[in-house]
XYZ file of C-alpha atoms in Angstrom:
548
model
C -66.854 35.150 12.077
C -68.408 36.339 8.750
C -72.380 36.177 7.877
C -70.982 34.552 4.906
C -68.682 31.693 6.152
C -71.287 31.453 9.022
C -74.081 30.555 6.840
C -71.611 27.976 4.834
C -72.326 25.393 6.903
C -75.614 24.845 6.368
C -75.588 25.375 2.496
C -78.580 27.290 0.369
C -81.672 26.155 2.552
C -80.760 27.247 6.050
C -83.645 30.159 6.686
C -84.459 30.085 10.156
C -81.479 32.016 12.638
C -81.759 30.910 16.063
C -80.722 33.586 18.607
C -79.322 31.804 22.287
C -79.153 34.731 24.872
C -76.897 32.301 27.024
C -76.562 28.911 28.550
C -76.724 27.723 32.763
C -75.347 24.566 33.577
C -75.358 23.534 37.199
C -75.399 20.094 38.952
C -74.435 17.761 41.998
C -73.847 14.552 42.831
C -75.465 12.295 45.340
C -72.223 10.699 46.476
C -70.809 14.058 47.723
C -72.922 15.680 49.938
C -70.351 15.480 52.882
C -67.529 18.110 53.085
C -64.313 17.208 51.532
C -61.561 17.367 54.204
C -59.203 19.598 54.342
C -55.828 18.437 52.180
C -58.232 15.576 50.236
C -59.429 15.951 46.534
C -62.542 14.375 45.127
C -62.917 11.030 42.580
C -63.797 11.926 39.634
C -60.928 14.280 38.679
C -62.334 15.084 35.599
C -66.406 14.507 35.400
C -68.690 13.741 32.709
C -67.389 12.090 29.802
C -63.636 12.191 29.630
C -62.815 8.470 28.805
C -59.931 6.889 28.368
C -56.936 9.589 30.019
C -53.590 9.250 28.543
C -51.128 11.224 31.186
C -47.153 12.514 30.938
C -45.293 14.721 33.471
C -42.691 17.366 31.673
C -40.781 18.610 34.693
C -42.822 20.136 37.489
C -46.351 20.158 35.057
C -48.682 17.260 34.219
C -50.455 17.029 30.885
C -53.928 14.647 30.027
C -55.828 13.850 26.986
C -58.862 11.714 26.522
C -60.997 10.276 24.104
C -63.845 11.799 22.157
C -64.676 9.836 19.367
C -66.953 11.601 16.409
C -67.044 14.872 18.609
C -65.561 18.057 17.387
C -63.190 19.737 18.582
C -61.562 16.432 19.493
C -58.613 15.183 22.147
C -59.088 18.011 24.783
C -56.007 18.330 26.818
C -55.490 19.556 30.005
C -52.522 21.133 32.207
C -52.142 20.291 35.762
C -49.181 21.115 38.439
C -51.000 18.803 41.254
C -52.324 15.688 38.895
C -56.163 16.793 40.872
C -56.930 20.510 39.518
C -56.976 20.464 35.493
C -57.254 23.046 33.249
C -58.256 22.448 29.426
C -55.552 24.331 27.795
C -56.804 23.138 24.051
C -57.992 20.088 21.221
C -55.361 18.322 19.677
C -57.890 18.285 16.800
C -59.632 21.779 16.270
C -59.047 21.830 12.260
C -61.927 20.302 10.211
C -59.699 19.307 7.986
C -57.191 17.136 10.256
C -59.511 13.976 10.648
C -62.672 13.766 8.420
C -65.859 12.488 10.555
C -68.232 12.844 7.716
C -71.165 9.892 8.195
C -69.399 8.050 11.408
C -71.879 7.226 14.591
C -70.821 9.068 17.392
C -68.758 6.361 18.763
C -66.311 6.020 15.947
C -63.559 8.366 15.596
C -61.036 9.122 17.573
C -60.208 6.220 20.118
C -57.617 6.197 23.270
C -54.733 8.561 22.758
C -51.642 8.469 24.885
C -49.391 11.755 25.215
C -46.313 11.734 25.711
C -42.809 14.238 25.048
C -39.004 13.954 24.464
C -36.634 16.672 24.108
C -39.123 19.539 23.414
C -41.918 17.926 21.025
C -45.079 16.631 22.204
C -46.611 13.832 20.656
C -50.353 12.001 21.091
C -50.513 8.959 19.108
C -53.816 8.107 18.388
C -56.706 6.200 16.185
C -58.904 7.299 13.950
C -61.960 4.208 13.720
C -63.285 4.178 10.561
C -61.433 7.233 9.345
C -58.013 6.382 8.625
C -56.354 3.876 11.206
C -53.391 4.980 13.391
C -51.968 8.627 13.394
C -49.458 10.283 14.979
C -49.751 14.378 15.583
C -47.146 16.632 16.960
C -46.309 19.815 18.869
C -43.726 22.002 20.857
C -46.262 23.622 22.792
C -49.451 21.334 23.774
C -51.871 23.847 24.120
C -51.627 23.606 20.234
C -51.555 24.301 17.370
C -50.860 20.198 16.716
C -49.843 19.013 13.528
C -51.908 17.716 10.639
C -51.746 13.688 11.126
C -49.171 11.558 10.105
C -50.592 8.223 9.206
C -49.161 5.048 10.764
C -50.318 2.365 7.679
C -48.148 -0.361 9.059
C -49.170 -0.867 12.353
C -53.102 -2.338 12.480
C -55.394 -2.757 15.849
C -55.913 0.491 18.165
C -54.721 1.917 21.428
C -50.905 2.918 19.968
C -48.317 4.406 22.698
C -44.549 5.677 22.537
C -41.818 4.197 24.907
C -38.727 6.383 25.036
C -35.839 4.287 25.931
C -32.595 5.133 28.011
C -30.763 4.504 25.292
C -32.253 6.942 22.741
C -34.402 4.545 21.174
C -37.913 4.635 20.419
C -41.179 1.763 20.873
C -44.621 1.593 19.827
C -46.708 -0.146 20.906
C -50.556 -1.233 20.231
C -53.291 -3.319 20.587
C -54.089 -5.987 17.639
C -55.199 -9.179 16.338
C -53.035 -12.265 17.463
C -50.955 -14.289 15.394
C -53.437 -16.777 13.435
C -57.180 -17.333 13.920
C -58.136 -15.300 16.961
C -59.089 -18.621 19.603
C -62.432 -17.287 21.556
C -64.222 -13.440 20.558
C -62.464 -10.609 22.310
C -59.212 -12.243 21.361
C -56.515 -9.594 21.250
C -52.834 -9.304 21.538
C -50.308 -6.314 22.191
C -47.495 -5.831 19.893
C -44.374 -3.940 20.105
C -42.001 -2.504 17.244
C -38.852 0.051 17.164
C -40.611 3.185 15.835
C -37.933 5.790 13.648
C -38.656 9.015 15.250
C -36.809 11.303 12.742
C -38.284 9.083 10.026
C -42.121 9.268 11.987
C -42.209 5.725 10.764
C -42.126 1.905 12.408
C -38.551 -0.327 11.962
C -37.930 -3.498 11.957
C -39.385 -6.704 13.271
C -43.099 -6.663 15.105
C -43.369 -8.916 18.303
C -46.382 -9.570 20.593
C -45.908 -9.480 23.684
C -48.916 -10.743 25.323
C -51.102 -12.662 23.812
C -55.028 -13.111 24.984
C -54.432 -11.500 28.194
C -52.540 -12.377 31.461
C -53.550 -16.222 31.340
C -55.041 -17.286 28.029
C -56.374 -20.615 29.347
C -58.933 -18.498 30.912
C -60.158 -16.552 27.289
C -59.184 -13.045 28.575
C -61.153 -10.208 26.008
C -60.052 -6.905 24.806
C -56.122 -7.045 26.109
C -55.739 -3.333 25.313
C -54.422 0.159 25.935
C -50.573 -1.077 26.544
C -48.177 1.388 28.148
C -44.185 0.563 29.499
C -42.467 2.421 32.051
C -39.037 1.793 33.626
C -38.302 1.377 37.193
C -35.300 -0.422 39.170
C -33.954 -2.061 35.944
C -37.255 -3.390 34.943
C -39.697 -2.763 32.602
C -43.144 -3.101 33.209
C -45.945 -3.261 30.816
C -49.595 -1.966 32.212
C -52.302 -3.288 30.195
C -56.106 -3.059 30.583
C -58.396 -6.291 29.931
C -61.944 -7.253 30.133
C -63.668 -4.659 27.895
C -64.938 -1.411 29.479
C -67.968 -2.603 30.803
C -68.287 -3.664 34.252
C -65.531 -6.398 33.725
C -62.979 -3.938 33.239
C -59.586 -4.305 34.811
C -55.924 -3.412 35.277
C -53.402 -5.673 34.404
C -49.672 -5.640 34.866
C -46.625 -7.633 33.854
C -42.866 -6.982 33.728
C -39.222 -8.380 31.912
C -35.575 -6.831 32.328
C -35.866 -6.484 28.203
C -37.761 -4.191 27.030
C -38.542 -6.656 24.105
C -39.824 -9.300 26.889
C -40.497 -11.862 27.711
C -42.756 -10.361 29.831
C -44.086 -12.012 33.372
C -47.262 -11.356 34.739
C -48.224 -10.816 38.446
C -49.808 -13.580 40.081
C -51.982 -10.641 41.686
C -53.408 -9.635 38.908
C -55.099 -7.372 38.167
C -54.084 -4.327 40.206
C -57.218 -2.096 39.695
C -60.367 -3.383 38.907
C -64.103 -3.043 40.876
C -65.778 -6.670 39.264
C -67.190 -9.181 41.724
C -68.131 -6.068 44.695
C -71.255 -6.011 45.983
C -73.869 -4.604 43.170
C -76.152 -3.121 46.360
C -73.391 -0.979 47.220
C -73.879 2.955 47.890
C -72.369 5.108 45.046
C -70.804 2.313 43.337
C -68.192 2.740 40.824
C -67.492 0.805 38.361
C -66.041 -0.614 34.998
C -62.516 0.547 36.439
C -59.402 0.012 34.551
C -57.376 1.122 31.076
C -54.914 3.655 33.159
C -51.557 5.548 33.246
C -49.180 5.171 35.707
C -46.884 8.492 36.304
C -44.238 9.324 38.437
C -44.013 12.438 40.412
C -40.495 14.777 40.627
C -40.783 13.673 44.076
C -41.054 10.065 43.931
C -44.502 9.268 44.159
C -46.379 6.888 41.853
C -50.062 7.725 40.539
C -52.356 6.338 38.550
C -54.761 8.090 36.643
C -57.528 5.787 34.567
C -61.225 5.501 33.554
C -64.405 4.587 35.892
C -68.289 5.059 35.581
C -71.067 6.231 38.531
C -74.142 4.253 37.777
C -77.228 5.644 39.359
C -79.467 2.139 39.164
C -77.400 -0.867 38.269
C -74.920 0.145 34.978
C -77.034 2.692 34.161
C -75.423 5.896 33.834
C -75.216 9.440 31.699
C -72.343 10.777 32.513
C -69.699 8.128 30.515
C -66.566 7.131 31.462
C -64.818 9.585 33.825
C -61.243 9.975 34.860
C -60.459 9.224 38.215
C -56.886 9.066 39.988
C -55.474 7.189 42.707
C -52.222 6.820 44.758
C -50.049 3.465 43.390
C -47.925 1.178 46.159
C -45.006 -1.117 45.753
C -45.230 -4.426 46.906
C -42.021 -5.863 48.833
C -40.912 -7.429 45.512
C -41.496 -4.441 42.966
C -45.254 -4.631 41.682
C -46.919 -1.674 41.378
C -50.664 -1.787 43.055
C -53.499 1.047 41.879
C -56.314 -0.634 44.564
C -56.110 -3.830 46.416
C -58.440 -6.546 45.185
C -62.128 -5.910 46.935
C -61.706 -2.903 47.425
C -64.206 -0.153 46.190
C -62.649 3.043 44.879
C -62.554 5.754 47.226
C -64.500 8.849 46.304
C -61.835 11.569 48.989
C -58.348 10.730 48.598
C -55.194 12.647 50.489
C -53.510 14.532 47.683
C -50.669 14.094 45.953
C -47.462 15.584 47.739
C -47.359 18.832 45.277
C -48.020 22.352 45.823
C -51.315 23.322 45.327
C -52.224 24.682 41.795
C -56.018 25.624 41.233
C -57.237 25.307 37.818
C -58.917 27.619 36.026
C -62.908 27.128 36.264
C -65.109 27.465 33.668
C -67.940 29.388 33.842
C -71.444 27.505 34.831
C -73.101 30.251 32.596
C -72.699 31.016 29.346
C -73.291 35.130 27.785
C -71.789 34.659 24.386
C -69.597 37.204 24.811
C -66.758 35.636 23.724
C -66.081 32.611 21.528
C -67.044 29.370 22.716
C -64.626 27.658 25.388
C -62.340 24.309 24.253
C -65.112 22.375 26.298
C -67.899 23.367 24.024
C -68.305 20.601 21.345
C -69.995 19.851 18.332
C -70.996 16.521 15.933
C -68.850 15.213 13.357
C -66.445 18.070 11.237
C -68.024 21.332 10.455
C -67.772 21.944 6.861
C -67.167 25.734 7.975
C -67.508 28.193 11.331
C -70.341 26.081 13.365
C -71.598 29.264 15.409
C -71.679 32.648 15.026
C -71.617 35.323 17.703
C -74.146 38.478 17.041
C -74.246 41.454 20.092
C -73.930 39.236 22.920
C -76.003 36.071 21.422
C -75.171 32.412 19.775
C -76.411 31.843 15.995
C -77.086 29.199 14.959
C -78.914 27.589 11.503
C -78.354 24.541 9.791
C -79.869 21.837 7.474
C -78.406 18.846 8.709
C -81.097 17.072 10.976
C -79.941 15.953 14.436
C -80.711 12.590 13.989
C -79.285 12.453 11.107
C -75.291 11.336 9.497
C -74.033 15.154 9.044
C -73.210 17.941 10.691
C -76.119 19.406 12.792
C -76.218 23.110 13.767
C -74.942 21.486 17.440
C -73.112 23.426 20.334
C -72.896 21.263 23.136
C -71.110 20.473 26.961
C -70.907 17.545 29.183
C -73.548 16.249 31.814
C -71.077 16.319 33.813
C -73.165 15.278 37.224
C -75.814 12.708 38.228
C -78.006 15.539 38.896
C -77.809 18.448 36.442
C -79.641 21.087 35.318
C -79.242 23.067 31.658
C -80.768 26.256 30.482
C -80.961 29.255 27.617
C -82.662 31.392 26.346
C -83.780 31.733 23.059
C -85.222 33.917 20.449
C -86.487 31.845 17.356
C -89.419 32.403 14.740
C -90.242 28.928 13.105
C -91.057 30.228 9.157
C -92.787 26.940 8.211
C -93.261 23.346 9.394
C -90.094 21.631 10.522
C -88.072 24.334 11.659
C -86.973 24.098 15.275
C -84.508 25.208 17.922
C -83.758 24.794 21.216
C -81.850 22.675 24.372
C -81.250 18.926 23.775
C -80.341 16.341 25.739
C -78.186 13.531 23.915
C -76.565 11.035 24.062
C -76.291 10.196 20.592
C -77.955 10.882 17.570
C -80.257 7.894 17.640
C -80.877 8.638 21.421
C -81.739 12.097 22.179
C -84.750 14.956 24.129
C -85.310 17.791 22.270
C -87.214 20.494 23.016
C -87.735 23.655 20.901
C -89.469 25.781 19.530
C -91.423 25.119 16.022
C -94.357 25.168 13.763
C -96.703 23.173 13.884
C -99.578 23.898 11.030
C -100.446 27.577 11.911
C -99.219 27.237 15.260
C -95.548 28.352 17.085
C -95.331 25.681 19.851
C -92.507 24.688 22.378
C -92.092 20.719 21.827
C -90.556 17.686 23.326
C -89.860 15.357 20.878
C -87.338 11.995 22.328
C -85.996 9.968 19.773
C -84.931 6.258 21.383
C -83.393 4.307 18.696
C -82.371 4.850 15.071
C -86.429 3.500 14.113
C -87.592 6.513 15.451
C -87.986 9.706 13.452
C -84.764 11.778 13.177
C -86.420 14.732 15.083
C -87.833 12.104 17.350
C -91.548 11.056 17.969
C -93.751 14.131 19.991
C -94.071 13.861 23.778
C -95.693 16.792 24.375
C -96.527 20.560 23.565
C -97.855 23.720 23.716
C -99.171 26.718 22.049
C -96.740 29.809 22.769
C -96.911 33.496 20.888
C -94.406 34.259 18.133
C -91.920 36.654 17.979
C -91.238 36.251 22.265
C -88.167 35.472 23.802
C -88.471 31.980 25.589
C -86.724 29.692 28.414
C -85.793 26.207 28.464
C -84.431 24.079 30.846
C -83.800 20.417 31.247
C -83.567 18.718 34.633
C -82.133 15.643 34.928
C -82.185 13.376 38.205
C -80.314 10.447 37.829
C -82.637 8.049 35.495
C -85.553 10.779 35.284
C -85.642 14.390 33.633
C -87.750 17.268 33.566
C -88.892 19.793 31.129
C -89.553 23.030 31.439
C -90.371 26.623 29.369
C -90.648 29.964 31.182
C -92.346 33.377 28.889
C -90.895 35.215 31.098
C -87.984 34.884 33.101
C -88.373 32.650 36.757
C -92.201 31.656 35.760
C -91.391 28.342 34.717
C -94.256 25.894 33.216
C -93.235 22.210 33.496
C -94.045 20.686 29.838
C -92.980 16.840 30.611
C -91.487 15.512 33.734
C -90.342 11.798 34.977
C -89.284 11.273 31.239
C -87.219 8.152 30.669
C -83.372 8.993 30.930
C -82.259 5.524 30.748
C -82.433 6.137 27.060
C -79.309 8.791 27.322
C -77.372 5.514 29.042
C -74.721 4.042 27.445
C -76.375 0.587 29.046
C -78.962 1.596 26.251
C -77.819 3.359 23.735
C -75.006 1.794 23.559
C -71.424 3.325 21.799
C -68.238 4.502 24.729
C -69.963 8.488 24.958
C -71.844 10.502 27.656
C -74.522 12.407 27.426
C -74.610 16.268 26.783
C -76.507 19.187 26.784
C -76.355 21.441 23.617
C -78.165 24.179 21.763
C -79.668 23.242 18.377
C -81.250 24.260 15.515
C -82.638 22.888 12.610
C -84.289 23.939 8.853
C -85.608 21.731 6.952
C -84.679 22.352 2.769
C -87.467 24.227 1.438
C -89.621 22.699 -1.587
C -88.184 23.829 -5.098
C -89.709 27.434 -5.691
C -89.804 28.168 -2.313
């Protein structure tokens, strides 16, 4: 990338380049410390937070998308050949200019997708929260490039999906409001329509098909993320309800038109992890809002999102994708987990040849661009980073608390016990300037610590900012004096609802700046909003006085 275009982002009062040597990210989880078994895979199949996985099989290969809200690059998808080994082969939405971001909290954006193909094209149908409503994008080869929107103004609510009919034609379908006055809060309804492919537009008449939720005497909430698939001359319709929170469920009902009426199971729901035992070890929970795919072999899978609190529903790491193995009862209802049962963390695989995916690298030299897994916060108005002789640039003027673009590169806490580091070469010029390794979970809820100026002094800082009344560089926790012009180490430990701070002059000799700090505050029990927390490299100018 150009100086030039690099320094575009952060307009006329960007001053102070920050220089990241690279970046370490390592971590574990409590809940495995026993040896997998041999022919078993591991719950979650994709950790940290990849919410909301939409899932289609095009012949022998598997393709999955999730949600990401106001991050960017946005809609990661991945390519799998055993539905348990995924590799991200791109982002649906890597052009600034496809979706515009510009002032949205972290949590609006881009909602569910679903993915799906037909005769050669791929297509995720999507919406944009606050930024446009539904879209549909396109592609004959889904590691991308995908195609610029195309908007969806008739059809209201989130959560859209294609059904590709035997006969040629073509469904959407989507969450919305019901017909009327919605009866209780949380009152939703799914509709279906005949969508024109050729003509990337919706036809004819709209009809819900379920309204409130499986039994509406009961004031079912959030009836949502509607898919139909066709087995034995029926056509089911998977559904999740109950919000995402810890009353999150699976729901499924069925009708031998595709236009219904549709029946629901009297054993409903057939995922969900509400009413087990809250003293449980390694719960998971808030189950539910999943896929159901079917294998060229015959076998039925499931693939939907779950969360691993560490204390009650606390936890960093979002909504993760998990997949299980779906049965048949004797009279054609599909079942993801029976009802008390707690998802199991080592599952038998799927019967498919084995198909590693590509890792990606715990460490970070900047010797290449950035990986699709590195993200940043709302649309860059240019190039975001720059690479310089083996190092990530960055400089911006956008604060990190703030409603812009901040000079962000960031990945997934992707464990309950994780552990980020650079190293960094930064001289603060005046007060306000800073850069370093954040923790965040969203720009109201964030540690920082950098390096920066304060008075006459360079000084490595933790500032934590735990709410949007805090200052947007957050309030100081603690720091110390360090000499200007040396290259410096930071790392950030985090163990489940606690994390540690730490700098290191020179490399190994670590000196612990803050520890036990409160990481309840990276929670989405606290912060609120449907994101994880990451880990990111930042820096930050402040504009300089006129005359300066």
């Amino acid at each position: 990338m150009a100086l030039v275009a690099a320094l575009a982002l952060a307009g006329p009062a960007a001053a102070a380049e920050a220089r990241f040597d690279w970046f370490d990210y390592r971590g574990s989880d409590p809940a495995d410390a026993a040896p997998l078994k041999p022919g078993a895979y591991r719950n979650p199949i994709l950790r940290g937070f990849y919410p909301d996985p939409s899932l289609t099989r095009v012949g022998d290969d598997f393709y999955l998308v999730t949600s990401t809200f106001a991050y960017f690059p946005g809609l990661p998808v991945f390519k799998s050949r055993d539905l348990v080994s995924w590799t991200q082969i791109g982002n649906a939405i890597d052009r600034p200019d496809q979706l515009d971001f510009t002032g949205l909290g972290l949590s609006r954006g881009v909602f569910a997708p679903t993915i799906s193909h037909r005769d050669g094209t791929f297509y995720i149908l999507n919406t944009c929260v606050d930024c446009g409503g539904n879209f549909l994008i396109t592609t004959k080869d889904p590691a991308g490039p995908w195609s610029d929107p195309i908007w969806i103004r008739d059809i209201d609510g989130i959560d859209p999906s294609f059904f590709f009919d035997d006969d040629g034609r073509t469904w959407i379908l989507n969450n919305g409001p019901p017909e009327g006055e919605p009866l209780y809060p949380g009152h939703r309804a799914i509709w279906l329509q005949e969508f024109d492919l050729a003509a990337r537009k919706p036809i004819g008449p709209r009809k819900v098909l379920v309204n409130g939720g499986v039994d509406i005497s009961t004031k079912p909430v959030w009836i949502e993320g509607p898919h139909i698939f066709k087995r034995g001359g029926w056509y089911y319709l998977s559904c999740a309800e109950g919000g995402t929170a810890e009353g999150h469920s699976q729901v499924i009902l069925r009708s031998r038109t595709v236009t219904g009426p549709y029946e629901a199971w009297s054993g409903n729901p057939i995922l969900t992890q509400r009413g087990l035992p809250a003293d449980r070890l390694h719960p998971i929970t808030s189950a539910g809002h999943a896929q159901l795919v079917q294998t060229a072999r015959g076998e039925w899978w499931a693939s939907f999102l779950a969360t691993q609190p560490y204390a009650g529903d606390f936890y960093n790491t979002g909504r993760e994708t998990f997949l299980l193995p779906v049965t048949w009862t004797a009279d054609g209802w599909p079942v993801i987990l029976p009802p008390g049962q707690a998802i199991p963390r080592e599952v038998p695989k799927p019967d498919l040849p084995a198909a590693p995916a590509k890792a990606r690298p715990v460490r970070e030299d900047f010797g290449k661009p950035l990986g699709p897994e590195w993200m940043t916060i709302r649309n860059p108005r240019g190039p975001w980073y720059r690479l310089d002789a083996g190092a990530l640039v960055l400089d911006g003027a956008e604060p990190l608390g703030g409603t812009g673009h901040p000079a962000y590169a960031g990945r997934r806490q992707q464990h309950v016990d994780a552990e980020a580091s650079t190293r960094l070469r930064f001289t603060p010029e005046r007060d306000g300037d800073r850069a370093g390794l954040v923790a965040l979970q969203s720009p109201d809820f964030f540690y920082a610590l950098t390096v920066t100026r304060k008075g006459a002094a360079t000084v490595v800082a933790l500032e934590r900012r735990a709410g949007p009344k805090d200052p947007v560089s957050g309030a100081l926790v603690a720091s110390a004096a360090i000499p200007d012009g040396k290259p410096i180490d930071l790392r950030i430990t985090a163990r489940g609802a606690k994390y540690d701070f730490a700098y290191a002059l020179a490399p190994g000799r670590w000196t612990t700046l803050a520890v036990d700090q409160d990481g309840t505050i990276l929670s989405t029990k606290t912060a609120g909003g449907f994101v994880g927390a990451t880990f990111g490299l930042y820096a930050y100018s402040p504009a300089a006085p006129d005359g300066d």
